[in-house]
Amino acid sequence: MNFELPKLNFGYKDLEPYIDEETVRIHYLKHHQGYLNKLIDTIESFDHLKEKTPEELMVGFKDLPEDIRQKVVNFAGGVINHDLYWESLQPYDEHSGPEGKLLSAIEEVYGDLDGFFEKFEEKAMGVFGSGWAFLVVNKDGKLEMTRQSFQNSPLMYGQTPILTVDVWEHAYYLKYQNKRADYVKAFMKLINWQVVEKKYLLAVK
Ligand code: MN3
């Protein structure tokens, strides 16, 4: 396992004005780092678990020792969901959009990109309480949107997440307060489509 967080692909300020600097700092340095620290503490005395990646821990969660299983799911899930969240983001670029096979797959399932955005917002708004909306490649190799509560991951259900939006309040409350829809709309302007496409191609290979 890697005991350090992956570096962000942008500076703390670079998502402004859509996601504010203070939120990015606290979210990455406190929340994300906090999950990693707690995961490391939890598996401290389990050498066979330390050899695994957090993704592997989530995929194989049923095999985890029962007394630490829920904690490992919470913390390893917190690590990988945030890893994906940061990877899903880039500074605003008006020319960015899905291309190639990913675009074709989006059009097949959602009609067009606007249809995709509409459904993704709906999915994110439908998360009750703290959780995540994901775009995944499902077991049939098709695009699908799913929701997870807390720090659960689509990896626990045989799906490969390729894009995610964090809708825990800490992800938006400083700037958007209770206006989750405004945050989700802002998030969608910052999607790093190249990363999503790379993950899509790997998942359908
Ligand atoms: Mn978060």
CSV table of N, CA and C in Angstrom, one decimal, residues 78-155:
chain,number,residue,atom,x,y,z
A,78,GLY,N,-12.8,5.7,1.8
A,78,GLY,CA,-12.6,7.1,1.8
A,78,GLY,C,-11.3,7.5,1.0
A,79,VAL,N,-10.3,6.7,1.1
A,79,VAL,CA,-9.1,6.9,0.3
A,79,VAL,C,-9.4,6.8,-1.2
A,80,ILE,N,-9.9,5.7,-1.6
A,80,ILE,CA,-10.0,5.6,-3.1
A,80,ILE,C,-11.1,6.5,-3.7
A,81,ASN,N,-12.2,6.7,-3.0
A,81,ASN,CA,-13.2,7.6,-3.5
A,81,ASN,C,-12.6,9.0,-3.7
A,82,HIS,N,-11.9,9.5,-2.7
A,82,HIS,CA,-11.2,10.8,-2.9
A,82,HIS,C,-10.1,10.8,-4.0
A,83,ASP,N,-9.4,9.7,-4.0
A,83,ASP,CA,-8.4,9.6,-5.1
A,83,ASP,C,-9.1,9.8,-6.5
A,84,LEU,N,-10.2,9.1,-6.7
A,84,LEU,CA,-10.9,9.3,-7.9
A,84,LEU,C,-11.5,10.6,-8.1
A,85,TYR,N,-12.0,11.2,-7.0
A,85,TYR,CA,-12.7,12.5,-7.1
A,85,TYR,C,-11.6,13.5,-7.6
A,86,TRP,N,-10.5,13.6,-7.0
A,86,TRP,CA,-9.4,14.5,-7.4
A,86,TRP,C,-9.0,14.3,-8.8
A,87,GLU,N,-8.9,13.0,-9.2
A,87,GLU,CA,-8.5,12.7,-10.6
A,87,GLU,C,-9.5,13.1,-11.6
A,88,SER,N,-10.8,13.1,-11.1
A,88,SER,CA,-11.9,13.5,-12.0
A,88,SER,C,-12.0,14.9,-12.3
A,89,LEU,N,-11.2,15.7,-11.6
A,89,LEU,CA,-11.2,17.2,-11.7
A,89,LEU,C,-10.1,17.8,-12.4
A,90,GLN,N,-10.3,18.9,-13.1
A,90,GLN,CA,-9.2,19.7,-13.7
A,90,GLN,C,-9.7,21.2,-13.6
A,91,PRO,N,-8.8,22.1,-13.8
A,91,PRO,CA,-9.2,23.5,-13.9
A,91,PRO,C,-10.1,23.7,-15.1
A,92,TYR,N,-11.0,24.7,-15.0
A,92,TYR,CA,-12.0,24.9,-16.1
A,92,TYR,C,-11.3,25.1,-17.4
A,93,ASP,N,-11.8,24.3,-18.4
A,93,ASP,CA,-11.3,24.4,-19.8
A,93,ASP,C,-12.5,24.3,-20.7
A,94,GLU,N,-12.8,25.4,-21.4
A,94,GLU,CA,-14.1,25.4,-22.2
A,94,GLU,C,-14.0,24.4,-23.3
A,95,HIS,N,-12.8,24.0,-23.7
A,95,HIS,CA,-12.7,23.0,-24.8
A,95,HIS,C,-12.7,21.6,-24.4
A,96,SER,N,-12.8,21.3,-23.1
A,96,SER,CA,-12.7,19.9,-22.7
A,96,SER,C,-14.0,19.2,-22.8
A,97,GLY,N,-14.0,18.0,-23.3
A,97,GLY,CA,-15.2,17.2,-23.4
A,97,GLY,C,-14.9,15.8,-23.7
A,98,PRO,N,-15.8,14.9,-23.6
A,98,PRO,CA,-15.5,13.5,-23.9
A,98,PRO,C,-15.3,13.3,-25.4
A,99,GLU,N,-14.5,12.4,-25.8
A,99,GLU,CA,-14.2,12.1,-27.2
A,99,GLU,C,-14.2,10.6,-27.5
A,100,GLY,N,-14.1,10.3,-28.7
A,100,GLY,CA,-13.9,8.9,-29.2
A,100,GLY,C,-14.9,7.9,-28.6
A,101,LYS,N,-14.3,6.8,-28.2
A,101,LYS,CA,-15.2,5.7,-27.7
A,101,LYS,C,-16.0,6.1,-26.5
A,102,LEU,N,-15.4,6.9,-25.6
A,102,LEU,CA,-16.2,7.3,-24.5
A,102,LEU,C,-17.4,8.1,-24.9
A,103,LEU,N,-17.2,9.1,-25.8
A,103,LEU,CA,-18.3,9.9,-26.3
A,103,LEU,C,-19.4,9.0,-26.9
A,104,SER,N,-19.0,8.1,-27.7
A,104,SER,CA,-19.9,7.1,-28.4
A,104,SER,C,-20.7,6.4,-27.3
A,105,ALA,N,-20.0,5.9,-26.3
A,105,ALA,CA,-20.7,5.2,-25.2
A,105,ALA,C,-21.7,6.1,-24.5
A,106,ILE,N,-21.3,7.3,-24.2
A,106,ILE,CA,-22.2,8.3,-23.6
A,106,ILE,C,-23.5,8.5,-24.4
A,107,GLU,N,-23.2,8.7,-25.7
A,107,GLU,CA,-24.3,9.0,-26.6
A,107,GLU,C,-25.3,7.8,-26.7
A,108,GLU,N,-24.7,6.6,-26.7
A,108,GLU,CA,-25.5,5.4,-26.7
A,108,GLU,C,-26.5,5.3,-25.5
A,109,VAL,N,-25.9,5.6,-24.4
A,109,VAL,CA,-26.7,5.5,-23.1
A,109,VAL,C,-27.6,6.7,-22.8
A,110,TYR,N,-27.0,7.9,-23.0
A,110,TYR,CA,-27.7,9.1,-22.5
A,110,TYR,C,-28.1,10.0,-23.6
A,111,GLY,N,-28.0,9.6,-24.9
A,111,GLY,CA,-28.4,10.4,-26.0
A,111,GLY,C,-27.4,11.4,-26.4
A,112,ASP,N,-27.1,12.4,-25.6
A,112,ASP,CA,-26.0,13.3,-25.8
A,112,ASP,C,-25.4,13.8,-24.5
A,113,LEU,N,-24.4,14.7,-24.6
A,113,LEU,CA,-23.7,15.1,-23.4
A,113,LEU,C,-24.6,15.8,-22.4
A,114,ASP,N,-25.6,16.6,-23.0
A,114,ASP,CA,-26.5,17.3,-22.1
A,114,ASP,C,-27.4,16.3,-21.3
A,115,GLY,N,-27.8,15.2,-22.1
A,115,GLY,CA,-28.5,14.2,-21.4
A,115,GLY,C,-27.7,13.5,-20.3
A,116,PHE,N,-26.4,13.3,-20.5
A,116,PHE,CA,-25.5,12.8,-19.5
A,116,PHE,C,-25.5,13.7,-18.3
A,117,PHE,N,-25.3,15.0,-18.5
A,117,PHE,CA,-25.2,16.0,-17.4
A,117,PHE,C,-26.5,16.0,-16.6
A,118,GLU,N,-27.6,15.9,-17.3
A,118,GLU,CA,-28.9,15.9,-16.6
A,118,GLU,C,-29.0,14.7,-15.7
A,119,LYS,N,-28.7,13.6,-16.2
A,119,LYS,CA,-28.8,12.3,-15.4
A,119,LYS,C,-27.8,12.3,-14.3
A,120,PHE,N,-26.6,12.8,-14.5
A,120,PHE,CA,-25.6,12.8,-13.5
A,120,PHE,C,-26.0,13.7,-12.3
A,121,GLU,N,-26.5,14.9,-12.7
A,121,GLU,CA,-27.0,15.8,-11.6
A,121,GLU,C,-28.1,15.1,-10.8
A,122,GLU,N,-29.0,14.5,-11.5
A,122,GLU,CA,-30.1,13.8,-10.9
A,122,GLU,C,-29.6,12.7,-9.9
A,123,LYS,N,-28.6,12.0,-10.4
A,123,LYS,CA,-28.0,10.9,-9.5
A,123,LYS,C,-27.4,11.5,-8.3
A,124,ALA,N,-26.7,12.6,-8.5
A,124,ALA,CA,-26.0,13.3,-7.3
A,124,ALA,C,-27.0,13.9,-6.4
A,125,MET,N,-28.1,14.4,-6.9
A,125,MET,CA,-29.1,15.0,-6.0
A,125,MET,C,-29.9,14.0,-5.3
A,126,GLY,N,-29.9,12.8,-5.8
A,126,GLY,CA,-30.7,11.7,-5.2
A,126,GLY,C,-29.9,11.0,-4.1
A,127,VAL,N,-28.7,11.3,-3.8
A,127,VAL,CA,-27.9,10.7,-2.8
A,127,VAL,C,-28.5,11.3,-1.4
A,128,PHE,N,-29.0,10.4,-0.6
A,128,PHE,CA,-29.6,10.8,0.7
A,128,PHE,C,-28.5,10.9,1.7
A,129,GLY,N,-28.3,12.1,2.3
A,129,GLY,CA,-27.2,12.2,3.3
A,129,GLY,C,-25.9,12.2,2.6
A,130,SER,N,-24.9,11.6,3.3
A,130,SER,CA,-23.5,11.7,2.8
A,130,SER,C,-23.2,10.6,1.9
A,131,GLY,N,-22.6,10.9,0.7
A,131,GLY,CA,-22.3,9.8,-0.2
A,131,GLY,C,-21.7,10.4,-1.5
A,132,TRP,N,-21.9,9.5,-2.5
A,132,TRP,CA,-21.2,9.8,-3.8
A,132,TRP,C,-22.1,9.3,-5.0
A,133,ALA,N,-22.0,10.0,-6.1
A,133,ALA,CA,-22.5,9.5,-7.3
A,133,ALA,C,-21.4,9.2,-8.2
A,134,PHE,N,-21.5,8.1,-8.9
A,134,PHE,CA,-20.5,7.5,-9.8
A,134,PHE,C,-20.9,7.3,-11.2
A,135,LEU,N,-20.0,7.4,-12.1
A,135,LEU,CA,-20.2,6.8,-13.4
A,135,LEU,C,-19.3,5.6,-13.4
A,136,VAL,N,-19.9,4.4,-13.7
A,136,VAL,CA,-19.2,3.2,-13.6
A,136,VAL,C,-19.3,2.5,-15.0
A,137,VAL,N,-18.4,1.5,-15.1
A,137,VAL,CA,-18.5,0.5,-16.2
A,137,VAL,C,-19.0,-0.7,-15.4
A,138,ASN,N,-20.2,-1.2,-15.8
A,138,ASN,CA,-20.9,-2.3,-15.1
A,138,ASN,C,-20.3,-3.6,-15.6
A,139,LYS,N,-20.9,-4.7,-15.0
A,139,LYS,CA,-20.4,-6.1,-15.3
A,139,LYS,C,-20.6,-6.4,-16.8
A,140,ASP,N,-21.5,-5.7,-17.5
A,140,ASP,CA,-21.7,-6.0,-18.9
A,140,ASP,C,-20.8,-5.1,-19.8
A,141,GLY,N,-20.0,-4.3,-19.1
A,141,GLY,CA,-19.1,-3.4,-19.9
A,141,GLY,C,-19.8,-2.2,-20.4
A,142,LYS,N,-21.0,-1.9,-19.8
A,142,LYS,CA,-21.8,-0.7,-20.2
A,142,LYS,C,-21.6,0.4,-19.1
A,143,LEU,N,-21.8,1.6,-19.6
A,143,LEU,CA,-21.8,2.8,-18.7
A,143,LEU,C,-23.1,2.7,-17.9
A,144,GLU,N,-23.0,3.1,-16.6
A,144,GLU,CA,-24.1,3.2,-15.7
A,144,GLU,C,-23.8,4.2,-14.6
A,145,MET,N,-24.8,4.8,-14.1
A,145,MET,CA,-24.6,5.7,-12.9
A,145,MET,C,-25.1,5.1,-11.7
A,146,THR,N,-24.4,5.2,-10.6
A,146,THR,CA,-24.8,4.5,-9.4
A,146,THR,C,-24.5,5.5,-8.2
A,147,ARG,N,-25.1,5.2,-7.1
A,147,ARG,CA,-24.9,6.0,-5.9
A,147,ARG,C,-24.3,5.1,-4.8
A,148,GLN,N,-23.5,5.7,-3.9
A,148,GLN,CA,-23.1,4.9,-2.8
A,148,GLN,C,-23.2,5.8,-1.5
A,149,SER,N,-23.6,5.3,-0.4
A,149,SER,CA,-23.6,6.0,0.8
A,149,SER,C,-22.3,5.9,1.5
A,150,PHE,N,-22.0,6.9,2.4
A,150,PHE,CA,-20.8,7.0,3.2
A,150,PHE,C,-19.6,6.8,2.3
A,151,GLN,N,-18.7,5.8,2.6
A,151,GLN,CA,-17.5,5.6,1.8
A,151,GLN,C,-17.6,4.3,1.0
A,152,ASN,N,-18.7,3.8,0.8
A,152,ASN,CA,-18.8,2.5,0.0
A,152,ASN,C,-18.3,2.8,-1.4
A,153,SER,N,-17.9,1.7,-2.1
A,153,SER,CA,-17.4,1.9,-3.4
A,153,SER,C,-18.1,0.9,-4.4
A,154,PRO,N,-18.3,1.4,-5.7
A,154,PRO,CA,-18.8,0.4,-6.7
A,154,PRO,C,-17.9,-0.8,-6.8
A,155,LEU,N,-16.6,-0.7,-6.4
A,155,LEU,CA,-15.8,-1.9,-6.5
A,155,LEU,C,-16.3,-3.0,-5.7
